[in-house]
Coordinates of N, CA and C and ligand atoms in Angstrom, one line a residue:
M126 N -12.6 35.3 -14.6 CA -13.8 34.6 -14.2 C -13.5 33.6 -13.1
E127 N -14.3 33.7 -12.0 CA -14.2 32.8 -11.0 C -15.4 31.9 -10.8
T128 N -15.3 30.7 -10.2 CA -16.4 29.9 -9.8 C -16.3 29.7 -8.3
T129 N -17.5 29.8 -7.6 CA -17.6 29.7 -6.2 C -18.6 28.6 -5.8
Y130 N -18.3 28.0 -4.6 CA -19.2 27.1 -4.1 C -20.2 27.7 -3.1
V131 N -21.5 27.5 -3.3 CA -22.6 28.1 -2.5 C -23.5 26.9 -2.1
M132 N -23.9 26.9 -0.8 CA -24.8 25.8 -0.4 C -25.9 26.3 0.6
V133 N -27.1 26.0 0.2 CA -28.2 26.2 1.1 C -28.2 25.2 2.1
K134 N -28.1 25.5 3.4 CA -28.0 24.6 4.5 C -29.4 24.0 4.9
P135 N -29.4 23.0 5.8 CA -30.7 22.4 6.1 C -31.8 23.4 6.6
D136 N -31.4 24.4 7.3 CA -32.4 25.4 7.9 C -33.0 26.1 6.7
G137 N -32.2 26.5 5.7 CA -32.7 27.2 4.6 C -33.7 26.3 3.7
V138 N -33.4 25.0 3.6 CA -34.2 24.1 2.8 C -35.6 23.9 3.7
Q139 N -35.4 23.7 5.0 CA -36.6 23.5 5.8 C -37.5 24.7 5.8
R140 N -37.0 25.9 5.7 CA -37.8 27.1 5.8 C -38.3 27.5 4.4
G141 N -38.0 26.7 3.4 CA -38.5 27.0 2.0 C -37.9 28.2 1.4
L142 N -36.6 28.4 1.6 CA -35.9 29.6 1.1 C -35.1 29.3 -0.1
V143 N -35.1 28.1 -0.6 CA -34.3 27.7 -1.7 C -34.5 28.5 -3.0
G144 N -35.8 28.7 -3.4 CA -36.1 29.5 -4.5 C -35.7 31.0 -4.4
E145 N -36.0 31.5 -3.3 CA -35.6 32.9 -3.0 C -34.1 33.1 -3.1
I146 N -33.3 32.1 -2.5 CA -31.9 32.3 -2.5 C -31.3 32.1 -3.9
I147 N -31.8 31.2 -4.6 CA -31.3 30.9 -6.0 C -31.6 32.1 -6.8
G148 N -32.8 32.7 -6.6 CA -33.2 33.9 -7.4 C -32.3 35.1 -7.2
R149 N -31.8 35.2 -5.9 CA -30.9 36.4 -5.7 C -29.6 36.3 -6.5
F150 N -29.1 35.0 -6.6 CA -27.9 34.8 -7.4 C -28.1 35.0 -8.9
E151 N -29.2 34.5 -9.3 CA -29.5 34.7 -10.8 C -29.7 36.2 -11.1
Q152 N -30.4 36.9 -10.2 CA -30.7 38.3 -10.6 C -29.5 39.1 -10.5
K153 N -28.6 38.8 -9.7 CA -27.3 39.5 -9.6 C -26.5 39.4 -10.9
G154 N -26.6 38.3 -11.6 CA -26.0 38.1 -12.8 C -24.9 37.0 -12.8
L155 N -24.9 36.3 -11.7 CA -24.0 35.1 -11.7 C -24.5 34.0 -12.6
K156 N -23.7 33.1 -13.0 CA -24.1 32.0 -13.9 C -24.1 30.7 -13.2
L157 N -25.2 30.1 -13.2 CA -25.4 28.8 -12.5 C -24.6 27.7 -13.4
V158 N -23.6 27.1 -12.7 CA -22.8 26.1 -13.4 C -22.9 24.7 -12.7
G159 N -23.6 24.7 -11.6 CA -23.8 23.4 -10.9 C -24.9 23.5 -9.9
L160 N -25.8 22.5 -9.8 CA -26.9 22.5 -8.9 C -27.3 21.1 -8.6
K161 N -27.5 20.7 -7.3 CA -28.0 19.4 -6.9 C -28.3 19.5 -5.5
A162 N -29.1 18.5 -5.0 CA -29.5 18.4 -3.6 C -29.0 17.0 -3.1
M163 N -28.7 17.0 -1.8 CA -28.4 15.7 -1.1 C -28.4 15.9 0.4
V164 N -28.6 14.8 1.1 CA -28.4 14.8 2.5 C -26.9 14.4 2.7
P165 N -26.1 15.4 3.2 CA -24.6 15.2 3.2 C -24.3 14.1 4.2
S166 N -23.3 13.3 3.8 CA -22.7 12.3 4.8 C -21.9 13.0 5.8
E167 N -21.7 12.4 6.9 CA -20.8 12.9 7.9 C -19.4 13.2 7.4
E168 N -19.0 12.3 6.5 CA -17.7 12.3 6.0 C -17.4 13.7 5.1
I169 N -18.4 13.9 4.2 CA -18.3 15.2 3.4 C -18.4 16.4 4.3
A170 N -19.4 16.3 5.3 CA -19.5 17.5 6.1 C -18.2 17.8 6.9
R171 N -17.6 16.8 7.5 CA -16.4 17.0 8.2 C -15.2 17.5 7.3
A172 N -15.2 17.0 6.1 CA -14.2 17.5 5.2 C -14.4 19.0 4.8
H173 N -15.7 19.3 4.6 CA -16.1 20.7 4.3 C -15.7 21.7 5.4
Y174 N -16.0 21.3 6.6 CA -15.8 22.2 7.7 C -14.5 21.8 8.5
A175 N -13.5 21.1 7.8 CA -12.3 20.6 8.5 C -11.5 21.8 9.2
V176 N -11.5 23.0 8.6 CA -10.9 24.1 9.2 C -11.4 24.5 10.6
H177 N -12.6 24.1 10.9 CA -13.2 24.3 12.2 C -13.2 23.1 13.1
S178 N -12.4 22.1 12.8 CA -12.6 20.8 13.5 C -12.2 20.9 15.0
E179 N -11.4 21.9 15.4 CA -11.0 22.0 16.8 C -11.9 23.1 17.5
R180 N -12.8 23.6 16.9 CA -13.7 24.6 17.5 C -14.8 23.9 18.3
P181 N -15.2 24.5 19.5 CA -16.2 23.9 20.3 C -17.6 23.6 19.6
F182 N -17.9 24.5 18.6 CA -19.1 24.3 17.9 C -19.2 23.2 16.8
F183 N -17.9 22.6 16.6 CA -17.8 21.7 15.5 C -18.8 20.6 15.5
P184 N -18.9 19.8 16.7 CA -19.8 18.6 16.7 C -21.3 19.0 16.3
G185 N -21.7 20.2 16.9 CA -23.0 20.7 16.6 C -23.3 21.1 15.2
L186 N -22.2 21.7 14.6 CA -22.3 22.1 13.2 C -22.4 20.8 12.2
I187 N -21.6 19.9 12.5 CA -21.7 18.6 11.7 C -23.1 18.0 11.9
K188 N -23.6 17.9 13.0 CA -24.9 17.3 13.3 C -26.0 18.1 12.5
F189 N -25.9 19.4 12.6 CA -26.8 20.3 11.9 C -26.7 20.1 10.4
V190 N -25.6 20.1 9.8 CA -25.4 20.1 8.4 C -25.7 18.8 7.7
T191 N -25.7 17.7 8.5 CA -26.0 16.4 8.0 C -27.5 16.0 8.4
S192 N -28.3 17.0 9.0 CA -29.6 16.7 9.5 C -30.7 16.6 8.5
G193 N -30.4 17.0 7.3 CA -31.4 16.9 6.2 C -30.8 17.4 4.9
P194 N -31.6 17.7 3.9 CA -31.1 18.1 2.5 C -30.4 19.4 2.6
V195 N -29.4 19.5 1.7 CA -28.7 20.8 1.4 C -28.8 20.9 -0.1
V196 N -28.8 22.2 -0.6 CA -28.8 22.4 -2.0 C -27.3 23.0 -2.4
C197 N -26.7 22.2 -3.2 CA -25.2 22.5 -3.5 C -25.3 23.3 -4.9
M198 N -24.6 24.3 -5.0 CA -24.5 25.1 -6.2 C -23.1 25.6 -6.5
A199 N -22.9 25.8 -7.8 CA -21.6 26.4 -8.3 C -22.1 27.6 -9.1
W200 N -21.6 28.8 -8.8 CA -21.9 30.0 -9.5 C -20.6 30.6 -10.0
A201 N -20.7 31.1 -11.3 CA -19.5 31.7 -11.9 C -19.7 33.1 -12.4
G202 N -18.7 33.8 -12.4 CA -18.8 35.2 -12.8 C -17.5 36.0 -12.4
R203 N -17.4 37.2 -12.8 CA -16.2 38.0 -12.4 C -16.3 38.2 -10.9
D204 N -15.2 37.9 -10.2 CA -15.1 38.0 -8.7 C -16.2 37.3 -8.0
A205 N -16.6 36.2 -8.6 CA -17.8 35.4 -8.1 C -17.7 35.2 -6.6
I206 N -16.5 35.0 -6.1 CA -16.3 34.5 -4.7 C -16.7 35.7 -3.7
S207 N -16.2 36.9 -4.0 CA -16.6 38.0 -3.1 C -18.0 38.5 -3.4
V208 N -18.4 38.5 -4.7 CA -19.7 38.8 -5.0 C -20.8 38.0 -4.2
A209 N -20.5 36.7 -4.2 CA -21.4 35.8 -3.5 C -21.4 36.0 -2.0
R210 N -20.2 36.2 -1.4 CA -20.0 36.5 0.0 C -20.8 37.8 0.4
N211 N -20.8 38.8 -0.6 CA -21.5 40.0 -0.3 C -23.0 39.8 -0.3
L212 N -23.5 39.0 -1.3 CA -24.9 38.6 -1.3 C -25.3 38.0 0.0
I213 N -24.4 37.1 0.5 CA -24.8 36.2 1.7 C -24.8 37.1 3.0
G214 N -23.8 37.9 3.2 CA -23.6 38.8 4.4 C -22.8 38.0 5.5
P215 N -22.5 38.7 6.5 CA -21.6 38.2 7.5 C -22.3 37.0 8.4
T216 N -21.5 36.3 9.0 CA -21.9 35.0 9.7 C -23.1 35.2 10.6
N217 N -23.1 36.2 11.4 CA -24.2 36.3 12.4 C -25.4 37.1 11.8
G218 N -26.5 36.5 11.6 CA -27.7 37.1 11.0 C -28.1 38.4 11.6
R219 N -27.9 38.4 13.0 CA -28.4 39.7 13.7 C -27.5 40.9 13.4
E220 N -26.3 40.6 13.0 CA -25.4 41.6 12.6 C -25.3 42.0 11.1
A221 N -25.9 41.1 10.3 CA -25.8 41.2 8.8 C -26.8 42.3 8.3
A222 N -26.3 43.0 7.4 CA -27.1 44.2 6.9 C -28.4 43.7 6.2
P223 N -29.4 44.4 6.3 CA -30.7 44.1 5.5 C -30.3 44.3 4.0
G224 N -30.8 43.4 3.2 CA -30.4 43.3 1.8 C -29.6 42.2 1.5
T225 N -28.8 41.7 2.6 CA -28.0 40.4 2.4 C -29.0 39.3 2.8
I226 N -28.6 38.1 2.4 CA -29.5 36.9 2.6 C -29.6 36.7 4.2
R227 N -28.4 36.6 4.8 CA -28.5 36.5 6.3 C -29.1 37.6 7.0
G228 N -28.9 38.8 6.4 CA -29.5 40.0 7.1 C -31.0 40.1 6.9
D229 N -31.5 39.5 5.9 CA -32.9 39.5 5.6 C -33.6 38.4 6.3
Y230 N -33.0 37.2 6.5 CA -33.7 36.1 7.0 C -33.2 35.4 8.2
G231 N -32.0 35.9 8.8 CA -31.3 35.1 9.8 C -31.3 35.8 11.2
M232 N -31.4 35.1 12.3 CA -31.3 35.6 13.6 C -30.2 35.0 14.4
D233 N -29.3 34.1 13.8 CA -28.3 33.4 14.6 C -27.1 33.2 13.8
I234 N -26.1 32.6 14.5 CA -24.8 32.3 13.9 C -24.8 31.0 13.2
G235 N -25.2 30.0 13.9 CA -25.2 28.6 13.4 C -26.3 28.4 12.4
Y236 N -27.5 28.8 12.6 CA -28.6 28.8 11.7 C -28.6 30.0 10.7
N237 N -27.6 29.9 9.8 CA -27.4 31.1 9.0 C -27.7 30.8 7.5
M238 N -28.3 29.7 7.3 CA -29.0 29.3 6.0 C -28.1 28.9 4.8
I239 N -26.9 29.5 4.8 CA -26.2 29.4 3.5 C -24.7 29.5 3.7
H240 N -24.0 28.8 2.9 CA -22.5 28.8 2.9 C -22.0 29.4 1.6
G241 N -20.9 30.1 1.6 CA -20.3 30.6 0.4 C -18.7 30.5 0.7
S242 N -18.0 30.0 -0.4 CA -16.5 29.9 -0.3 C -16.0 31.3 0.0
D243 N -14.9 31.3 0.8 CA -14.3 32.5 1.3 C -13.0 33.0 0.5
A244 N -12.4 32.1 -0.3 CA -11.2 32.5 -1.0 C -11.0 31.5 -2.2
P245 N -10.1 31.9 -3.2 CA -9.9 31.0 -4.4 C -9.5 29.6 -4.0
E246 N -8.8 29.4 -3.0 CA -8.3 28.1 -2.6 C -9.4 27.3 -2.0
T247 N -10.2 27.9 -1.1 CA -11.3 27.2 -0.5 C -12.4 26.9 -1.6
A248 N -12.6 27.8 -2.5 CA -13.6 27.5 -3.6 C -13.1 26.3 -4.4
E249 N -11.8 26.2 -4.7 CA -11.4 25.1 -5.5 C -11.6 23.8 -4.7
F250 N -11.2 23.9 -3.4 CA -11.4 22.6 -2.6 C -12.8 22.3 -2.4
E251 N -13.7 23.2 -2.2 CA -15.1 22.8 -2.0 C -15.8 22.4 -3.2
L252 N -15.4 23.0 -4.4 CA -16.0 22.6 -5.7 C -15.6 21.1 -5.9
G253 N -14.4 20.8 -5.7 CA -13.9 19.4 -5.9 C -14.5 18.4 -5.0
L254 N -14.9 18.9 -3.7 CA -15.4 18.0 -2.7 C -16.9 17.7 -3.1
W255 N -17.7 18.7 -3.4 CA -19.1 18.6 -3.6 C -19.5 18.3 -5.0
F256 N -18.6 18.8 -5.9 CA -18.9 18.5 -7.4 C -17.7 17.7 -8.0
P257 N -17.4 16.5 -7.5 CA -16.3 15.7 -8.1 C -16.5 15.4 -9.6
E258 N -17.8 15.4 -10.0 CA -18.1 15.2 -11.4 C -17.8 16.4 -12.3
G259 N -17.5 17.6 -11.6 CA -17.2 18.7 -12.3 C -18.5 19.6 -12.5
V260 N -18.3 20.8 -13.1 CA -19.4 21.7 -13.2 C -19.6 22.0 -14.7
M261 N -20.8 22.7 -15.1 CA -21.1 22.8 -16.5 C -20.3 24.0 -17.1
D262 N -19.9 23.8 -18.4 CA -19.4 24.9 -19.1 C -20.4 25.2 -20.2
W263 N -21.0 26.4 -20.1 CA -22.0 26.8 -21.1 C -22.0 28.3 -21.3
N264 N -22.5 28.7 -22.4 CA -22.4 30.1 -22.8 C -23.8 30.7 -22.4
Q265 N -23.8 31.6 -21.5 CA -24.9 32.4 -21.0 C -25.1 33.6 -21.9
T266 N -26.0 33.5 -22.9 CA -26.0 34.6 -23.9 C -26.3 35.9 -23.3
I267 N -27.1 36.0 -22.1 CA -27.4 37.3 -21.5 C -26.3 37.9 -20.8
S268 N -25.2 37.2 -20.6 CA -24.1 37.8 -19.9 C -23.5 39.0 -20.5
Q269 N -23.7 39.2 -21.8 CA -23.2 40.4 -22.5 C -23.9 41.6 -22.0
W270 N -25.0 41.5 -21.3 CA -25.8 42.6 -20.7 C -25.4 42.8 -19.3
F271 N -24.5 42.0 -18.7 CA -24.1 42.1 -17.4 C -22.7 42.7 -17.3
Y272 N -21.9 42.5 -18.3 CA -20.5 43.0 -18.3 C -20.3 43.8 -19.5
E273 N -19.6 45.0 -19.3 CA -19.2 45.9 -20.4 C -18.0 45.4 -21.1
Ligands
DAT338 P1 -19.1 31.6 7.3 O1 -20.2 30.6 7.1 O2 -19.6 33.0 7.4 O3 -18.0 31.5 6.4 P2 -17.3 30.5 9.3 O4 -16.5 30.0 8.2 O5 -16.6 31.3 10.4 O6 -18.5 31.4 8.8 O7 -18.1 29.3 10.1 C1 -18.7 28.3 9.4 C2 -20.0 28.0 10.1 O8 -19.8 27.4 11.4 C3 -20.9 29.2 10.2 O9 -21.7 29.4 9.1 C4 -21.8 28.8 11.3 C5 -20.9 28.0 12.2 N1 -20.2 28.8 13.3 C6 -19.2 29.7 13.1 N2 -18.9 30.3 14.3 C7 -19.8 29.8 15.2 C8 -20.0 30.0 16.6 N3 -19.2 30.8 17.4 N4 -21.0 29.3 17.2 C9 -21.8 28.4 16.5 N5 -21.6 28.1 15.2 C10 -20.6 28.8 14.6
MG339 MG1 -16.5 30.1 6.2

């Protein structure tokens, strides 16, 4: 079992896509183990995107992600990191396949509505950053119908 960090970014919140996005993860069979909303501080945004700090788009990315509320989520399940990335789709919405979140709703690279951790190490780092209080441990009774 893996846990991954997923975040609806300010454009997704502004556009009223929070419910739609959460629904996709629920319907897929992932288990919600963390959920909250906040307007990110510059400090947390810079830490989250530290890997991109030297890229030309970094200042704009930090301004964007701190511009309003984000919805922070932790989703658990078998291979949850790659399952979530596949639900989200590639970075550029114009190139993302229909059926993915970015493919269905996105037209750009920066305004791509949602973040998902890309590897076990980044998931661990991002979960610790956004959920320092930890995530929930609970028994989802219906999961027996998602896994053989
Ligand atoms: P992803 O969010 O698919 O993991 P990433 O880690 O490469 O993509 O980049 C993080 C975010 O930075 C991405 O969601 C949008 C923004 N970004 C990436 N490349 C960009 C570019 N060339 N121009 C503008 N924004 C970019
Ligand atoms: Mg990334």
